[in-house]
């Protein structure tokens, strides 16, 4: 902590972490900010569907922060398993990758890369709310990368990574809570259970372990302790 406070950007690092916690933990704010996590979640499904050789049909983002990614191909097999697995871990892994770029002082490439991914995702969005969500998110990231000062870009980069790292954990907990109440019979974990025979609860534990590990290692990178 002493080394952290000796850093000239200590206030930015800790302040952005605090703001990200508010965005994730505040129930009212989370209803809005969770849309960014949903974009990352569905983007993870879409990316790994393509990487596994499936044909991507479209992505729908709903105002209740849920989403659906439709791809065509074999209904079983490794490609389908990989596609189903990618959603809940995507925000955390993106946050970890972003933290690595921030630690390497590559914040502008992080912002440009994020903008490019959002533009690529926009092509596959199939509903109005989804288009608005992606366009607004992309416009904010692009505006910061193009018009903001270096100081603002640095602060935004830290906030962006902290939010994905923290925001990747909460949906996993929400998922299991819904499953316990019988409100998520077709969740990613339950679909994976049907595909693999591995219990859905175990898949939730795997999601949680990856999210928490990403938060830990990403946090170390951002804090540079």
mmCIF file of C-alpha atoms in Angstrom:
data_model
loop_
_atom_site.group_PDB
_atom_site.id
_atom_site.type_symbol
_atom_site.label_atom_id
_atom_site.label_comp_id
_atom_site.label_asym_id
_atom_site.label_seq_id
_atom_site.Cartn_x
_atom_site.Cartn_y
_atom_site.Cartn_z
ATOM 1 C CA UNK A 1 0.000 0.000 0.000
ATOM 2 C CA UNK A 2 2.905 2.343 0.691
ATOM 3 C CA UNK A 3 4.233 1.763 -2.809
ATOM 4 C CA UNK A 4 0.767 2.381 -4.217
ATOM 5 C CA UNK A 5 0.381 5.692 -2.429
ATOM 6 C CA UNK A 6 3.805 6.757 -3.705
ATOM 7 C CA UNK A 7 2.505 6.490 -7.267
ATOM 8 C CA UNK A 8 1.499 9.826 -8.844
ATOM 9 C CA UNK A 9 -1.741 8.263 -10.132
ATOM 10 C CA UNK A 10 -2.711 6.573 -6.851
ATOM 11 C CA UNK A 11 -5.871 8.679 -6.544
ATOM 12 C CA UNK A 12 -6.921 7.697 -10.081
ATOM 13 C CA UNK A 13 -6.321 3.987 -9.465
ATOM 14 C CA UNK A 14 -8.219 3.845 -6.182
ATOM 15 C CA UNK A 15 -10.859 6.380 -7.198
ATOM 16 C CA UNK A 16 -11.717 4.464 -10.368
ATOM 17 C CA UNK A 17 -11.955 1.240 -8.363
ATOM 18 C CA UNK A 18 -14.369 2.909 -5.948
ATOM 19 C CA UNK A 19 -16.536 4.267 -8.775
ATOM 20 C CA UNK A 20 -16.583 0.831 -10.421
ATOM 21 C CA UNK A 21 -17.730 -0.726 -7.132
ATOM 22 C CA UNK A 22 -20.600 1.759 -6.966
ATOM 23 C CA UNK A 23 -21.572 0.969 -10.555
ATOM 24 C CA UNK A 24 -21.666 -2.745 -9.755
ATOM 25 C CA UNK A 25 -23.004 -2.833 -6.188
ATOM 26 C CA UNK A 26 -25.679 -0.136 -6.374
ATOM 27 C CA UNK A 27 -28.914 -1.892 -7.345
ATOM 28 C CA UNK A 28 -30.394 1.065 -9.218
ATOM 29 C CA UNK A 29 -27.222 1.937 -11.121
ATOM 30 C CA UNK A 30 -26.499 -1.722 -11.881
ATOM 31 C CA UNK A 31 -29.747 -2.000 -13.827
ATOM 32 C CA UNK A 32 -28.229 0.402 -16.348
ATOM 33 C CA UNK A 33 -24.499 -0.332 -16.123
ATOM 34 C CA UNK A 34 -25.116 -4.079 -16.450
ATOM 35 C CA UNK A 35 -25.906 -3.511 -20.126
ATOM 36 C CA UNK A 36 -22.173 -3.093 -20.734
ATOM 37 C CA UNK A 37 -21.522 -6.467 -19.101
ATOM 38 C CA UNK A 38 -24.270 -7.998 -21.239
ATOM 39 C CA UNK A 39 -22.607 -6.635 -24.363
ATOM 40 C CA UNK A 40 -19.348 -8.300 -23.308
ATOM 41 C CA UNK A 41 -21.210 -11.505 -22.403
ATOM 42 C CA UNK A 42 -22.963 -11.820 -25.752
ATOM 43 C CA UNK A 43 -19.823 -10.714 -27.551
ATOM 44 C CA UNK A 44 -18.018 -13.640 -25.909
ATOM 45 C CA UNK A 45 -20.654 -16.064 -27.184
ATOM 46 C CA UNK A 46 -20.417 -14.560 -30.661
ATOM 47 C CA UNK A 47 -16.611 -14.567 -30.840
ATOM 48 C CA UNK A 48 -16.208 -18.167 -29.750
ATOM 49 C CA UNK A 49 -19.038 -19.286 -31.987
ATOM 50 C CA UNK A 50 -17.055 -17.934 -34.914
ATOM 51 C CA UNK A 51 -13.747 -19.318 -33.644
ATOM 52 C CA UNK A 52 -15.282 -22.780 -33.290
ATOM 53 C CA UNK A 53 -16.557 -22.721 -36.874
ATOM 54 C CA UNK A 54 -20.210 -21.961 -36.215
ATOM 55 C CA UNK A 55 -22.172 -19.463 -38.330
ATOM 56 C CA UNK A 56 -23.313 -16.429 -36.378
ATOM 57 C CA UNK A 57 -26.943 -15.493 -37.102
ATOM 58 C CA UNK A 58 -27.430 -12.497 -34.826
ATOM 59 C CA UNK A 59 -27.330 -10.956 -31.363
ATOM 60 C CA UNK A 60 -30.256 -9.506 -29.441
ATOM 61 C CA UNK A 61 -29.861 -7.295 -26.352
ATOM 62 C CA UNK A 62 -32.908 -6.683 -24.177
ATOM 63 C CA UNK A 63 -33.787 -3.756 -21.923
ATOM 64 C CA UNK A 64 -33.869 -6.067 -18.880
ATOM 65 C CA UNK A 65 -30.094 -6.578 -19.459
ATOM 66 C CA UNK A 66 -30.551 -10.100 -20.811
ATOM 67 C CA UNK A 67 -29.366 -11.109 -24.252
ATOM 68 C CA UNK A 68 -29.423 -13.897 -26.828
ATOM 69 C CA UNK A 69 -26.778 -14.907 -29.350
ATOM 70 C CA UNK A 70 -27.924 -17.256 -32.111
ATOM 71 C CA UNK A 71 -25.474 -19.315 -34.132
ATOM 72 C CA UNK A 72 -25.888 -22.187 -36.547
ATOM 73 C CA UNK A 73 -24.020 -25.449 -36.614
ATOM 74 C CA UNK A 74 -24.032 -28.771 -34.839
ATOM 75 C CA UNK A 75 -26.315 -28.638 -31.764
ATOM 76 C CA UNK A 76 -23.751 -30.650 -29.807
ATOM 77 C CA UNK A 77 -19.997 -31.012 -29.725
ATOM 78 C CA UNK A 78 -16.996 -28.972 -28.635
ATOM 79 C CA UNK A 79 -17.934 -25.878 -30.634
ATOM 80 C CA UNK A 80 -21.308 -25.617 -28.949
ATOM 81 C CA UNK A 81 -19.773 -26.213 -25.522
ATOM 82 C CA UNK A 82 -17.130 -23.546 -26.092
ATOM 83 C CA UNK A 83 -19.757 -21.080 -27.319
ATOM 84 C CA UNK A 84 -21.978 -21.675 -24.299
ATOM 85 C CA UNK A 85 -19.072 -21.438 -21.877
ATOM 86 C CA UNK A 86 -17.696 -18.152 -23.177
ATOM 87 C CA UNK A 87 -20.479 -15.794 -22.104
ATOM 88 C CA UNK A 88 -20.086 -15.580 -18.335
ATOM 89 C CA UNK A 89 -16.292 -15.500 -18.412
ATOM 90 C CA UNK A 90 -15.948 -12.975 -21.258
ATOM 91 C CA UNK A 91 -16.355 -9.736 -19.203
ATOM 92 C CA UNK A 92 -13.784 -10.867 -16.631
ATOM 93 C CA UNK A 93 -11.280 -12.030 -19.236
ATOM 94 C CA UNK A 94 -11.713 -8.785 -21.174
ATOM 95 C CA UNK A 95 -11.093 -6.902 -17.941
ATOM 96 C CA UNK A 96 -7.958 -8.948 -17.293
ATOM 97 C CA UNK A 97 -6.664 -8.310 -20.804
ATOM 98 C CA UNK A 98 -7.461 -4.630 -20.441
ATOM 99 C CA UNK A 99 -5.611 -4.500 -17.125
ATOM 100 C CA UNK A 100 -2.552 -5.978 -18.825
ATOM 101 C CA UNK A 101 -2.682 -3.214 -21.446
ATOM 102 C CA UNK A 102 -3.142 -0.534 -18.796
ATOM 103 C CA UNK A 103 -0.192 -1.918 -16.828
ATOM 104 C CA UNK A 104 1.871 -1.709 -20.034
ATOM 105 C CA UNK A 105 0.771 1.926 -20.483
ATOM 106 C CA UNK A 106 -1.205 1.034 -23.610
ATOM 107 C CA UNK A 107 -4.497 2.693 -22.716
ATOM 108 C CA UNK A 108 -5.167 4.230 -26.112
ATOM 109 C CA UNK A 109 -4.811 0.864 -27.929
ATOM 110 C CA UNK A 110 -7.199 -0.537 -25.303
ATOM 111 C CA UNK A 111 -9.784 2.108 -26.158
ATOM 112 C CA UNK A 112 -9.312 1.752 -29.913
ATOM 113 C CA UNK A 113 -9.500 -2.032 -29.702
ATOM 114 C CA UNK A 114 -12.683 -1.834 -27.639
ATOM 115 C CA UNK A 115 -14.227 0.540 -30.177
ATOM 116 C CA UNK A 116 -13.322 -1.793 -33.040
ATOM 117 C CA UNK A 117 -14.889 -4.780 -31.254
ATOM 118 C CA UNK A 118 -18.091 -2.831 -30.624
ATOM 119 C CA UNK A 119 -18.297 -1.800 -34.288
ATOM 120 C CA UNK A 120 -17.814 -5.408 -35.364
ATOM 121 C CA UNK A 121 -20.513 -6.519 -32.928
ATOM 122 C CA UNK A 122 -22.915 -3.835 -34.147
ATOM 123 C CA UNK A 123 -23.174 -5.550 -37.519
ATOM 124 C CA UNK A 124 -24.769 -8.583 -35.863
ATOM 125 C CA UNK A 125 -27.240 -6.788 -33.577
ATOM 126 C CA UNK A 126 -30.831 -7.618 -34.497
ATOM 127 C CA UNK A 127 -32.991 -5.270 -32.390
ATOM 128 C CA UNK A 128 -33.324 -1.534 -31.795
ATOM 129 C CA UNK A 129 -32.433 -1.564 -28.107
ATOM 130 C CA UNK A 130 -29.329 -3.591 -28.872
ATOM 131 C CA UNK A 131 -28.239 -1.119 -31.539
ATOM 132 C CA UNK A 132 -28.750 1.806 -29.151
ATOM 133 C CA UNK A 133 -26.798 0.067 -26.365
ATOM 134 C CA UNK A 134 -23.824 -0.768 -28.556
ATOM 135 C CA UNK A 135 -23.784 2.616 -30.331
ATOM 136 C CA UNK A 136 -23.928 4.584 -27.071
ATOM 137 C CA UNK A 137 -21.208 2.441 -25.471
ATOM 138 C CA UNK A 138 -19.020 2.665 -28.546
ATOM 139 C CA UNK A 139 -19.561 6.421 -28.867
ATOM 140 C CA UNK A 140 -18.431 6.980 -25.278
ATOM 141 C CA UNK A 141 -15.304 4.867 -25.690
ATOM 142 C CA UNK A 142 -14.457 6.487 -29.033
ATOM 143 C CA UNK A 143 -15.022 10.014 -27.713
ATOM 144 C CA UNK A 144 -12.665 9.387 -24.811
ATOM 145 C CA UNK A 145 -10.016 7.863 -27.078
ATOM 146 C CA UNK A 146 -10.214 10.677 -29.653
ATOM 147 C CA UNK A 147 -11.074 13.876 -27.796
ATOM 148 C CA UNK A 148 -10.130 13.439 -24.135
ATOM 149 C CA UNK A 149 -6.845 14.442 -22.562
ATOM 150 C CA UNK A 150 -4.288 11.820 -21.607
ATOM 151 C CA UNK A 151 -5.255 12.186 -17.952
ATOM 152 C CA UNK A 152 -8.936 11.536 -18.707
ATOM 153 C CA UNK A 153 -8.041 8.576 -20.927
ATOM 154 C CA UNK A 154 -5.961 7.082 -18.121
ATOM 155 C CA UNK A 155 -8.776 7.477 -15.595
ATOM 156 C CA UNK A 156 -11.318 6.025 -18.027
ATOM 157 C CA UNK A 157 -9.027 3.094 -18.836
ATOM 158 C CA UNK A 158 -8.713 2.201 -15.166
ATOM 159 C CA UNK A 159 -12.462 2.585 -14.636
ATOM 160 C CA UNK A 160 -13.215 0.473 -17.707
ATOM 161 C CA UNK A 161 -11.023 -2.389 -16.485
ATOM 162 C CA UNK A 162 -12.166 -2.246 -12.860
ATOM 163 C CA UNK A 163 -15.785 -2.272 -13.998
ATOM 164 C CA UNK A 164 -15.357 -5.348 -16.214
ATOM 165 C CA UNK A 165 -13.410 -7.176 -13.516
ATOM 166 C CA UNK A 166 -15.940 -6.425 -10.787
ATOM 167 C CA UNK A 167 -18.937 -6.575 -13.109
ATOM 168 C CA UNK A 168 -17.921 -10.024 -14.289
ATOM 169 C CA UNK A 169 -18.378 -11.460 -10.797
ATOM 170 C CA UNK A 170 -21.881 -10.283 -9.928
ATOM 171 C CA UNK A 171 -23.755 -11.956 -12.842
ATOM 172 C CA UNK A 172 -22.377 -15.347 -11.799
ATOM 173 C CA UNK A 173 -23.830 -14.904 -8.316
ATOM 174 C CA UNK A 174 -27.108 -13.678 -9.820
ATOM 175 C CA UNK A 175 -27.189 -16.710 -12.112
ATOM 176 C CA UNK A 176 -26.926 -19.201 -9.266
ATOM 177 C CA UNK A 177 -29.533 -17.334 -7.223
ATOM 178 C CA UNK A 178 -31.963 -17.580 -10.160
ATOM 179 C CA UNK A 179 -31.151 -21.259 -10.634
ATOM 180 C CA UNK A 180 -31.858 -22.020 -6.970
ATOM 181 C CA UNK A 181 -35.245 -20.336 -7.357
ATOM 182 C CA UNK A 182 -35.971 -22.260 -10.550
ATOM 183 C CA UNK A 183 -36.024 -19.106 -12.666
ATOM 184 C CA UNK A 184 -33.242 -19.973 -15.112
ATOM 185 C CA UNK A 185 -33.929 -23.442 -16.569
ATOM 186 C CA UNK A 186 -32.250 -22.535 -19.871
ATOM 187 C CA UNK A 187 -29.240 -20.698 -18.469
ATOM 188 C CA UNK A 188 -25.788 -21.157 -19.978
ATOM 189 C CA UNK A 189 -24.841 -23.429 -17.067
ATOM 190 C CA UNK A 190 -27.882 -25.653 -17.590
ATOM 191 C CA UNK A 191 -27.335 -25.821 -21.334
ATOM 192 C CA UNK A 192 -23.736 -26.856 -20.682
ATOM 193 C CA UNK A 193 -25.013 -29.491 -18.247
ATOM 194 C CA UNK A 194 -27.222 -30.970 -20.962
ATOM 195 C CA UNK A 195 -24.357 -30.909 -23.455
ATOM 196 C CA UNK A 196 -21.718 -32.433 -21.175
ATOM 197 C CA UNK A 197 -23.487 -34.269 -18.372
ATOM 198 C CA UNK A 198 -21.584 -32.124 -15.863
ATOM 199 C CA UNK A 199 -23.976 -30.573 -13.285
ATOM 200 C CA UNK A 200 -24.941 -26.966 -13.895
ATOM 201 C CA UNK A 201 -23.848 -25.941 -10.411
ATOM 202 C CA UNK A 202 -20.328 -27.095 -11.202
ATOM 203 C CA UNK A 203 -20.312 -24.932 -14.318
ATOM 204 C CA UNK A 204 -21.403 -21.967 -12.191
ATOM 205 C CA UNK A 205 -18.482 -22.678 -9.837
ATOM 206 C CA UNK A 206 -16.117 -22.695 -12.807
ATOM 207 C CA UNK A 207 -17.553 -19.369 -14.018
ATOM 208 C CA UNK A 208 -17.088 -17.951 -10.529
ATOM 209 C CA UNK A 209 -13.547 -19.251 -10.161
ATOM 210 C CA UNK A 210 -12.455 -17.695 -13.462
ATOM 211 C CA UNK A 211 -14.167 -14.401 -12.634
ATOM 212 C CA UNK A 212 -12.592 -14.199 -9.175
ATOM 213 C CA UNK A 213 -9.165 -15.196 -10.487
ATOM 214 C CA UNK A 214 -9.417 -12.518 -13.188
ATOM 215 C CA UNK A 215 -10.393 -9.952 -10.562
ATOM 216 C CA UNK A 216 -7.446 -10.950 -8.377
ATOM 217 C CA UNK A 217 -4.766 -10.930 -11.067
ATOM 218 C CA UNK A 218 -6.275 -7.970 -12.907
ATOM 219 C CA UNK A 219 -6.430 -6.061 -9.652
ATOM 220 C CA UNK A 220 -2.758 -6.771 -9.020
ATOM 221 C CA UNK A 221 -1.902 -5.430 -12.459
ATOM 222 C CA UNK A 222 -3.913 -2.251 -11.932
ATOM 223 C CA UNK A 223 -2.582 -1.699 -8.420
ATOM 224 C CA UNK A 224 0.933 -2.731 -9.522
ATOM 225 C CA UNK A 225 1.778 -3.851 -5.973
#
